[in-house]
mmCIF file of C-alpha atoms in Angstrom:
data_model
loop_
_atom_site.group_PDB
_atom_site.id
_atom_site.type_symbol
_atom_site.label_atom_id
_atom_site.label_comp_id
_atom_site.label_asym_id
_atom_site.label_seq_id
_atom_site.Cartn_x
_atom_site.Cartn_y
_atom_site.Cartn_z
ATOM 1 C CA UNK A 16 0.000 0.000 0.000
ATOM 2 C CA UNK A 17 2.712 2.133 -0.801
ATOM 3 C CA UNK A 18 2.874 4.992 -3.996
ATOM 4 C CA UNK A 19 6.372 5.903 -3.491
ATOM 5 C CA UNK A 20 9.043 7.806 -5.528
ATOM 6 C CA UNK A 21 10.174 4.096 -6.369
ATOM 7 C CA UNK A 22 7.836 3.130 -8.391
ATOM 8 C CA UNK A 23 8.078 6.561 -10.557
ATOM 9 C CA UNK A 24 12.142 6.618 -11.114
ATOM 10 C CA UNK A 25 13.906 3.287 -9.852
ATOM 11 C CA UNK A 26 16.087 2.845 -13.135
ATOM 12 C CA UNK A 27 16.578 6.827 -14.107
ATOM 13 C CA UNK A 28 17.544 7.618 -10.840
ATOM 14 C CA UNK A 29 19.404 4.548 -9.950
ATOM 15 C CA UNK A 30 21.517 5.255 -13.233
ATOM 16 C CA UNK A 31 21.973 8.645 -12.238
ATOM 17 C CA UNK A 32 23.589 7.688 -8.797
ATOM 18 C CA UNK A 33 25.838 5.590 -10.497
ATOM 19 C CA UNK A 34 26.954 8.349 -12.498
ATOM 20 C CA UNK A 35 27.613 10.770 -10.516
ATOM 21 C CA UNK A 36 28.607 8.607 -7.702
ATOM 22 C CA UNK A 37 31.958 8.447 -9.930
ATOM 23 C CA UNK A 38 32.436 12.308 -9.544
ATOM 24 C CA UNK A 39 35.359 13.834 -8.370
ATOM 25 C CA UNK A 40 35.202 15.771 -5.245
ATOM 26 C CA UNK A 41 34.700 19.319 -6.737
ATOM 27 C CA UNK A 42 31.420 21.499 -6.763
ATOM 28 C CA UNK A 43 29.746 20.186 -10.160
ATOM 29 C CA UNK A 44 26.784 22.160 -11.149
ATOM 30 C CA UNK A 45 23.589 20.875 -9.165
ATOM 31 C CA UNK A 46 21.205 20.928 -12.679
ATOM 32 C CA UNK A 47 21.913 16.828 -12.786
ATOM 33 C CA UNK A 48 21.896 16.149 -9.900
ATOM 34 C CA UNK A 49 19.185 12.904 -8.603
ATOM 35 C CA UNK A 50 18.382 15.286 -5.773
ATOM 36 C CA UNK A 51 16.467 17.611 -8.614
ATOM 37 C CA UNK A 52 15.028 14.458 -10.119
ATOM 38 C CA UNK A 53 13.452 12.866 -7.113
ATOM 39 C CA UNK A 54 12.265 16.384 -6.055
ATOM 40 C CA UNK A 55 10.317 16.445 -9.371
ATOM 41 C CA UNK A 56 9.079 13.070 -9.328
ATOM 42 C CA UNK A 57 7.743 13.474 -5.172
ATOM 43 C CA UNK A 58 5.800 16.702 -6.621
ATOM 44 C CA UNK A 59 3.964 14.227 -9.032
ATOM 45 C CA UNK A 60 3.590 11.727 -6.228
ATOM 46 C CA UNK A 61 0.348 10.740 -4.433
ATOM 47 C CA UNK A 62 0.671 10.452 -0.354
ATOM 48 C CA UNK A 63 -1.097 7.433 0.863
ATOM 49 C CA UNK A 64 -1.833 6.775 4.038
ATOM 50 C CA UNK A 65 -1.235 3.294 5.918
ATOM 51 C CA UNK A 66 -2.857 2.530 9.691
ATOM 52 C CA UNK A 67 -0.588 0.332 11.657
ATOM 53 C CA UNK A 68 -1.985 0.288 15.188
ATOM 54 C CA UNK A 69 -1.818 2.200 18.651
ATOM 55 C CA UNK A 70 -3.381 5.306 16.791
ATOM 56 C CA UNK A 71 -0.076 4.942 14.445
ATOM 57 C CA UNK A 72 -0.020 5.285 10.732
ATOM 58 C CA UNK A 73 2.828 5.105 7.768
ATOM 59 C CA UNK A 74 2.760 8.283 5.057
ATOM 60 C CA UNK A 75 4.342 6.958 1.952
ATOM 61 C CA UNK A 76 4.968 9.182 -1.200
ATOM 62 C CA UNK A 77 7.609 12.329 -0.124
ATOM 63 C CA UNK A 78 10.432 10.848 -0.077
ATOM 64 C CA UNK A 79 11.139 8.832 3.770
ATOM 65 C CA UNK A 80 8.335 7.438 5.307
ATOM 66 C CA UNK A 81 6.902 9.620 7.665
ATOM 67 C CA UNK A 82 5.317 8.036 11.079
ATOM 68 C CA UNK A 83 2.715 9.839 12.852
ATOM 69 C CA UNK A 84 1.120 8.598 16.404
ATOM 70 C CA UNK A 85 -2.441 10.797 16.619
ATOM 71 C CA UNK A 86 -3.945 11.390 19.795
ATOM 72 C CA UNK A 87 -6.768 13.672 21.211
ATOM 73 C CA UNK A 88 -3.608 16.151 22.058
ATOM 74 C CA UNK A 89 -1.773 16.198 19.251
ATOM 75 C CA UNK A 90 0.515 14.301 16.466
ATOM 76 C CA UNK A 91 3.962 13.116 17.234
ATOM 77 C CA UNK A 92 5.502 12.724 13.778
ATOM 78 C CA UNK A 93 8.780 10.805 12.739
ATOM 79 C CA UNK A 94 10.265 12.871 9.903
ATOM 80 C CA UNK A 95 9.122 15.238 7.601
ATOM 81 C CA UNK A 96 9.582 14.676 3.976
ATOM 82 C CA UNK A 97 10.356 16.555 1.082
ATOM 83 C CA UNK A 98 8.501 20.607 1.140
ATOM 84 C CA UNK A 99 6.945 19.460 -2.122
ATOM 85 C CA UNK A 100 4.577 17.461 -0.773
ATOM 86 C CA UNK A 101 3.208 19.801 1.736
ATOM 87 C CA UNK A 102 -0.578 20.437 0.488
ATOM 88 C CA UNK A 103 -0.603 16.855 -0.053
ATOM 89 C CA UNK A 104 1.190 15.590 3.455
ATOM 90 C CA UNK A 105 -1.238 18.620 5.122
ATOM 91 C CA UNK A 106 -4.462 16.319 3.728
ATOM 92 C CA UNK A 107 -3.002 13.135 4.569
ATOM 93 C CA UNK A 108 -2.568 14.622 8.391
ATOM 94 C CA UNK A 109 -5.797 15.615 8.447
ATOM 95 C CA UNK A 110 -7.831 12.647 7.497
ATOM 96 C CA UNK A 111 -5.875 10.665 10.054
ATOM 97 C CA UNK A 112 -7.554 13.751 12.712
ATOM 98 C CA UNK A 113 -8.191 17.537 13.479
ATOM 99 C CA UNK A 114 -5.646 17.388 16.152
ATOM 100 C CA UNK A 115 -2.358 19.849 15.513
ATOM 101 C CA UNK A 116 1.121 18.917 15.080
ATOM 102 C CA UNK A 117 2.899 18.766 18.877
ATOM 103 C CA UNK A 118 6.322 17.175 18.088
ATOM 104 C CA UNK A 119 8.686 16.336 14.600
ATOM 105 C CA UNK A 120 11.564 14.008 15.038
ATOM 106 C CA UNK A 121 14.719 13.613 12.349
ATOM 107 C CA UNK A 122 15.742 10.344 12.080
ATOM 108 C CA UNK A 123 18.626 12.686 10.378
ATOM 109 C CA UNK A 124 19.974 14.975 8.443
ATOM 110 C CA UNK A 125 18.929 13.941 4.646
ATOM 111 C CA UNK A 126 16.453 16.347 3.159
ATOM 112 C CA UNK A 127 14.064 13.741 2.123
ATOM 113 C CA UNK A 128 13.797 13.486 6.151
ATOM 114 C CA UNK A 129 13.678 17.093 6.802
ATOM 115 C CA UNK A 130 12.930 19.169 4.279
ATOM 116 C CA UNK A 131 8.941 19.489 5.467
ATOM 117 C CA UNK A 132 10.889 21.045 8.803
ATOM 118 C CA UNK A 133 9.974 24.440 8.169
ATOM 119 C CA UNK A 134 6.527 24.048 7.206
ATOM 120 C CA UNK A 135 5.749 21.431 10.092
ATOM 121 C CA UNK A 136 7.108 23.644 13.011
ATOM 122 C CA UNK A 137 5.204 26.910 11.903
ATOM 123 C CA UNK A 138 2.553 24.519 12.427
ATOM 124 C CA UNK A 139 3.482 24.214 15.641
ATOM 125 C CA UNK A 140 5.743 21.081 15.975
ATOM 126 C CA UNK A 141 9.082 21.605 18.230
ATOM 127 C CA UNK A 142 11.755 19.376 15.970
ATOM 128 C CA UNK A 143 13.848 16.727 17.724
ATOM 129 C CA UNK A 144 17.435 15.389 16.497
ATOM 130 C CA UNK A 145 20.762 14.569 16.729
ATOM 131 C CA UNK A 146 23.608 17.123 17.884
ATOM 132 C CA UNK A 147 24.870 16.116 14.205
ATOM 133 C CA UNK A 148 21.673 16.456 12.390
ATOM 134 C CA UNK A 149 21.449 20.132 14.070
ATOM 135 C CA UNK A 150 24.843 20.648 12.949
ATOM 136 C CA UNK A 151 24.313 19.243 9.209
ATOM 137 C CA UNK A 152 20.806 21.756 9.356
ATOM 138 C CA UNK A 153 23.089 24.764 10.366
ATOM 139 C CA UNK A 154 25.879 25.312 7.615
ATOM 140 C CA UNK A 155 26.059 24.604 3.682
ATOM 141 C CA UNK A 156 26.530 20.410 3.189
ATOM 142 C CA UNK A 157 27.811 18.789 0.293
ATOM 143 C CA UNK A 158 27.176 15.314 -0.565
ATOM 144 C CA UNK A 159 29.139 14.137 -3.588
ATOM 145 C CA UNK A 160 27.144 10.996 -3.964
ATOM 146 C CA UNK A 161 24.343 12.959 -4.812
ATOM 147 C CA UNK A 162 26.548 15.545 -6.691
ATOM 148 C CA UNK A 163 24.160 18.754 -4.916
ATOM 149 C CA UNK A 164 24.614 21.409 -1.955
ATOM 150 C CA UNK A 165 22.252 21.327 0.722
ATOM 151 C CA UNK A 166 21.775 25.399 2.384
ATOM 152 C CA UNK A 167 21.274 25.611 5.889
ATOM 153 C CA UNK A 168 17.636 25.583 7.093
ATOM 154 C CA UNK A 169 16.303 28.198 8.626
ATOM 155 C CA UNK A 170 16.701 28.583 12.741
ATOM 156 C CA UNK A 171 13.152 27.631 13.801
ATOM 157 C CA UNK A 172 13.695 24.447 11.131
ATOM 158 C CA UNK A 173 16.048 22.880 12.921
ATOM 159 C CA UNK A 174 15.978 20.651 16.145
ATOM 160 C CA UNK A 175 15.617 22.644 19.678
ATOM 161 C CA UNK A 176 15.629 19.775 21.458
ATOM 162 C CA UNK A 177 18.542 17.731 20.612
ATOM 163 C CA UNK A 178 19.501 13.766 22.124
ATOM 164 C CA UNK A 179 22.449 13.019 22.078
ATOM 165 C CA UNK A 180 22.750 9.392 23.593
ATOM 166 C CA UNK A 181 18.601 8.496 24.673
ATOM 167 C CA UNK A 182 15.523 10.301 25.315
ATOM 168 C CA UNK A 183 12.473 8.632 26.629
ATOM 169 C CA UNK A 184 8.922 11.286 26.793
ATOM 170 C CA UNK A 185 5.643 10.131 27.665
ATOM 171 C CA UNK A 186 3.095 11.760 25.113
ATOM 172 C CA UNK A 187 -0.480 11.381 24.985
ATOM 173 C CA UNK A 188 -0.524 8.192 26.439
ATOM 174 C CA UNK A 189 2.227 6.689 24.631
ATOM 175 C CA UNK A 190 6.020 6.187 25.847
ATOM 176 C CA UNK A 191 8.442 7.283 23.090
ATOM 177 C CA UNK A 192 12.120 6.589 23.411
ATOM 178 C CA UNK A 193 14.553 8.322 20.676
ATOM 179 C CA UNK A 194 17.851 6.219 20.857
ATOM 180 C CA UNK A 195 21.641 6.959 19.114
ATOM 181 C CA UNK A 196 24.173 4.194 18.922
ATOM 182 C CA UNK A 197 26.474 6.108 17.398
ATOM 183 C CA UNK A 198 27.578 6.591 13.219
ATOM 184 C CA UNK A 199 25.416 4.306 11.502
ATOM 185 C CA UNK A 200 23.580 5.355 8.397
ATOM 186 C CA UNK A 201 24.774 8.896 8.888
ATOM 187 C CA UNK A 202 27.173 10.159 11.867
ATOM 188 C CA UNK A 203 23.357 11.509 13.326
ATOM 189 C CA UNK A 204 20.812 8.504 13.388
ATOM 190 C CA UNK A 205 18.101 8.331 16.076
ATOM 191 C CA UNK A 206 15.530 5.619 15.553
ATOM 192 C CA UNK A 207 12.276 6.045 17.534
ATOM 193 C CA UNK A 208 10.072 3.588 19.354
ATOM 194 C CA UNK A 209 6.749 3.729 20.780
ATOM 195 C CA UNK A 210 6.425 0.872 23.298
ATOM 196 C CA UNK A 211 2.636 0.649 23.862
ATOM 197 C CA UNK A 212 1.852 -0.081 20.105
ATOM 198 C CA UNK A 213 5.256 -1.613 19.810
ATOM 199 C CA UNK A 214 6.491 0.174 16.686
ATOM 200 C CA UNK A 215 9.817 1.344 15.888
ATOM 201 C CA UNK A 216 11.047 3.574 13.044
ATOM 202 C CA UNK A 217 14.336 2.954 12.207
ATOM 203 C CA UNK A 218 15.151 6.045 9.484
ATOM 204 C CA UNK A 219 17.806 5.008 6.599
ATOM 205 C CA UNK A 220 19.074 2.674 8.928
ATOM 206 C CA UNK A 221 16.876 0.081 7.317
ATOM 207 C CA UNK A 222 15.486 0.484 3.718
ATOM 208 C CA UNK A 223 12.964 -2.890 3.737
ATOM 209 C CA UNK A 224 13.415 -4.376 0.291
ATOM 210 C CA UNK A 225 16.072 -2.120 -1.170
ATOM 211 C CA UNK A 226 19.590 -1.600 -0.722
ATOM 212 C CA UNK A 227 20.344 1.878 1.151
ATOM 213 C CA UNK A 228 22.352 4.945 0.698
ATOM 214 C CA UNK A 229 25.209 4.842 3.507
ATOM 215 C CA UNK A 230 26.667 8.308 3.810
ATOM 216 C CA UNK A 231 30.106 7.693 4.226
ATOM 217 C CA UNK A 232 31.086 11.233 3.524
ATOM 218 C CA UNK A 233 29.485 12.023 7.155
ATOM 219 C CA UNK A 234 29.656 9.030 9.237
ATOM 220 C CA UNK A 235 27.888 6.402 7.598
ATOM 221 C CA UNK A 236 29.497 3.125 6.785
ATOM 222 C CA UNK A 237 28.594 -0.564 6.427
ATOM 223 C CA UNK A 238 29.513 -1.942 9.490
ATOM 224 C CA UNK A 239 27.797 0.711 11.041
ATOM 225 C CA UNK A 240 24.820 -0.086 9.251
ATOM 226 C CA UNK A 241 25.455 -3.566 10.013
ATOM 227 C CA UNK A 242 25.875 -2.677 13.824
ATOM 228 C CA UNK A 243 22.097 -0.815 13.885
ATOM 229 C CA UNK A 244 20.882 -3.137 12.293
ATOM 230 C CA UNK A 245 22.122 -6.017 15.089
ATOM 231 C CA UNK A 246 20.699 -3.446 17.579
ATOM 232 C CA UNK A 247 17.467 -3.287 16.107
ATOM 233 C CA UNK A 248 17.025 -7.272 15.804
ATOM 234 C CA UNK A 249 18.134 -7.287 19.519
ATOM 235 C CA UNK A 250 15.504 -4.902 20.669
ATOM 236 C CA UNK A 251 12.710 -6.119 18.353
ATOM 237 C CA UNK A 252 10.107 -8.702 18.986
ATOM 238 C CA UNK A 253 8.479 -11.438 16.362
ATOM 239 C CA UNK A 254 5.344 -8.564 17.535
ATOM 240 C CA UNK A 255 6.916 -5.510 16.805
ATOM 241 C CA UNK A 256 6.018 -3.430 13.407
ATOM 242 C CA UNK A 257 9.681 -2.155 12.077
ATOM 243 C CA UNK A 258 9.249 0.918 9.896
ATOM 244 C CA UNK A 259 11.876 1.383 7.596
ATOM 245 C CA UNK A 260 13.061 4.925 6.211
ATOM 246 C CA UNK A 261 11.809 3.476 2.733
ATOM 247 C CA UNK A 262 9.661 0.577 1.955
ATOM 248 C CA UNK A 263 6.872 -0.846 3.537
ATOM 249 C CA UNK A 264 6.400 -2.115 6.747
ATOM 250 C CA UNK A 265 8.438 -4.778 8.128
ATOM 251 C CA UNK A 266 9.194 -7.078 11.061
ATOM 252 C CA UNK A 267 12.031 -8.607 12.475
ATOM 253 C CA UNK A 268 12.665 -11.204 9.834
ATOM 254 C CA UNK A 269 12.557 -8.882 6.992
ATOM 255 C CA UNK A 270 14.985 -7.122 8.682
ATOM 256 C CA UNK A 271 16.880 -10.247 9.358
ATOM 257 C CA UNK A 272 17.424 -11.151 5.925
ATOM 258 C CA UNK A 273 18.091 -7.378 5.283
ATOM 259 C CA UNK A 274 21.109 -7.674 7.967
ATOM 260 C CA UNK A 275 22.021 -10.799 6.653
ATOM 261 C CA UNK A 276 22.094 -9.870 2.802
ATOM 262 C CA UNK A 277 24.534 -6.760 4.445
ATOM 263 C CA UNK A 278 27.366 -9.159 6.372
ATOM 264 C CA UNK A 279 27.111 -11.128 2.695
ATOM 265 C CA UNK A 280 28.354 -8.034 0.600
ATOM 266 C CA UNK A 281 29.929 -6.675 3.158
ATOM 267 C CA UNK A 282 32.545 -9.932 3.296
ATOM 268 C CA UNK A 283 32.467 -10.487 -0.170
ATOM 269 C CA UNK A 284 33.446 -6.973 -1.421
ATOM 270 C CA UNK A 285 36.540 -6.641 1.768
ATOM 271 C CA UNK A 286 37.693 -9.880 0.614
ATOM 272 C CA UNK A 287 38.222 -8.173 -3.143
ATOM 273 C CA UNK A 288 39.714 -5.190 -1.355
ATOM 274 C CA UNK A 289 42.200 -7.029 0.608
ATOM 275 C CA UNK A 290 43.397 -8.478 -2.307
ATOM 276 C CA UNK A 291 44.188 -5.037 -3.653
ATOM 277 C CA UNK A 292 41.119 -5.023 -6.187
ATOM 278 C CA UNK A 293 40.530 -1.275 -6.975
ATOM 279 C CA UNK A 294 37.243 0.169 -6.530
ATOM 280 C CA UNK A 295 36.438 -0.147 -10.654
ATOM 281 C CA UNK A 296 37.699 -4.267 -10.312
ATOM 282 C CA UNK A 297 35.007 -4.718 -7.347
ATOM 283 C CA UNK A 298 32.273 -2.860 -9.133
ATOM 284 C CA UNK A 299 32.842 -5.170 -11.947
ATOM 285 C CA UNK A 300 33.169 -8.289 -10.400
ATOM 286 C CA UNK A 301 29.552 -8.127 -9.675
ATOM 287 C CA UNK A 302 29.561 -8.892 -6.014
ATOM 288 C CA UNK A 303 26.151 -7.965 -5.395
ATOM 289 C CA UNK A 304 24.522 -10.203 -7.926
ATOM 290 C CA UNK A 305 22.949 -12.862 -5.780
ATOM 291 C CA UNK A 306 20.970 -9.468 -4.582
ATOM 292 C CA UNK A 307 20.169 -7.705 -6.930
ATOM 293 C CA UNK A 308 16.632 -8.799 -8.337
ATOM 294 C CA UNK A 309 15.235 -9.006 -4.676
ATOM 295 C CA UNK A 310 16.989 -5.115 -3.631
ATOM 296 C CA UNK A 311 18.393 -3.592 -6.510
ATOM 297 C CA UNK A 312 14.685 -1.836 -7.787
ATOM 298 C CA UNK A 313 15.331 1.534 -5.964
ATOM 299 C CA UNK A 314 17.937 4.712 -6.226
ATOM 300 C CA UNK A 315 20.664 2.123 -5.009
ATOM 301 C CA UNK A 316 21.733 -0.327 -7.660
ATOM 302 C CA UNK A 317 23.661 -3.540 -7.617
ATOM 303 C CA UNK A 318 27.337 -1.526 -8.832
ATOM 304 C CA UNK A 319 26.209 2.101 -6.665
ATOM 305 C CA UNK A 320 25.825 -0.026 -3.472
ATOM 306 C CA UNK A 321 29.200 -1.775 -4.092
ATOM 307 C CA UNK A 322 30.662 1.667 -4.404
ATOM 308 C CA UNK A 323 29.487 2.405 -1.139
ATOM 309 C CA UNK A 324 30.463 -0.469 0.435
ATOM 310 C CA UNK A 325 33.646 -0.549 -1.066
ATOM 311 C CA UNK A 326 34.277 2.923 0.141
ATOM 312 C CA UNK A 327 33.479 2.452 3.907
ATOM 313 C CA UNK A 328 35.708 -0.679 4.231
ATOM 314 C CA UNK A 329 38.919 0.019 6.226
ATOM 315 C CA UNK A 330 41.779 -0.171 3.942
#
């Protein structure tokens, strides 16, 4: 039950990544950039709306999923999207209840996760993140992967209340606990979960079905993926609903053989690299293969993922 940016630009976009994941590390002109592309395509894009349980429901359709827990006194919401999508994010809020936005957590910094900041706290959510998401929020970022610079947002965008280790609030009924293990996806992950229903949003630190982005320009790398994902498993149940930054709705064992299909490449590709296989030689040696049909159909293809992984192995 998901319209997503996915299913609008997998291939374009995934060949685009490639592309200018091969960049060197100078500012190229923005105009190409899949950042532009997957802007356009989330303007086109319908917002659905998917009812888990505990008075929680999924928004698919600008860019991350967004979580949202409504109660009589107010929404808690996991991430904000991409601005695009505002009128139709503002409709999907409001047929899951009249009730006003209370609180907006980053999962971190990426702009599909926080460019709806702005919007969302004039409408009176206070915005919740990392000391690193605040800090990627506050100055000009570059990420070469995606070839485009990211402006600061403005002040009342970015997080006032920032965790830095684990913060646990009791909201409407509901006990939510924002946790950081340290780098993972990005050097500013949080992943948020609401006991009572038993639902936990992970961010980009799980991409259910698809192989993800790891930002190892700030922080990210696969065995930190690999390590929040271990922690997740750990503090999961065969019960508990595991949202995923992108995809649908998953479980434990989905993210099981998520982890698992991780350690694979992950040993594969440092075996190639320990026996001095440049970055082009692993690429082309197809290490991902096995993979590919089952998560390959999103921005991150088979060679762009070996990239990554390639690049966040220790030399």
């Amino acid at each position: 039950m998901m319209t997503t940016i996915s299913r609008l630009l997998p291939v374009a976009v995934a060949g685009m990544l490639a592309t200018h994941s091969w960049l060197p590390s100078v500012y190229a002109a923005d105009a190409g950039s899949p950042v532009v592309k997957i802007n356009e395509a989330t303007a086109k894009a319908d917002v659905e709306v998917e009812s888990l349980r505990g008075h929680i429901s999924v928004l698919s359709g600008s860019g991350g999923n967004i979580v949202v827990y409504a109660s009589p006194a107010g929404k808690f919401i996991v991430d904000s999207g991409i601005a695009v999508s505002r009128d139709k994010l503002t409709a999907a809020l409001n047929s899951i209840g009249p009730t006003p936005l209370r609180y907006l957590v980053n999962t971190h910094y990426h702009w599909d996760h926080t460019d709806g900041n702005a919007w969302m706290q004039a409408a009176g959510a206070t915005v919740i993140g990392s000391p690193m998401t605040f800090k990627h929020l506050s100055e000009t970022t570059r990420v070469k992967d995606w070839n485009y610079t990211f402006e600061p947002l403005p002040r009342e965008a970015r997080p006032s209340i920032v965790v830095a280790g684990s913060k646990t609030m009791r909201f409407a009924g509901e006990t939510i606990t924002m946790r950081n293990f340290g780098n993972g996806h990005t050097d500013g992950d949080l992943w948020v979960y609401f006991k009572h229903a038993d639902v936990l949003a992970l961010g980009d630190t799980y991409w259910n079905g698809y192989y993800p982005f790891i930002d190892n320009e700030h922080g990210g790398s696969i065995d930190n993926a690999i390590t929040w994902a271990n922690k997740a498993i750990t503090a999961s149940s065969a019960h508990t609903l595991i949202v995923p930054g992108h995809g649908p709705t998953g479980n434990r064992a989905s993210l099981t053989s998520w982890r698992d299909m991780l350690v694979a490449v992950r040993k594969d590709i440092a075996m190639l690299k320990r026996q001095g296989k440049t970055r082009e030689e692993v690429v082309a040696a197809k290490p991902t293969a096995q993979y590919d049909k089952r998560y390959g159909g999103f921005v991150i293809d088979g060679n762009f993922f070996a990239k990554l992984v390639y690049d966040g192995l220790p030399r």
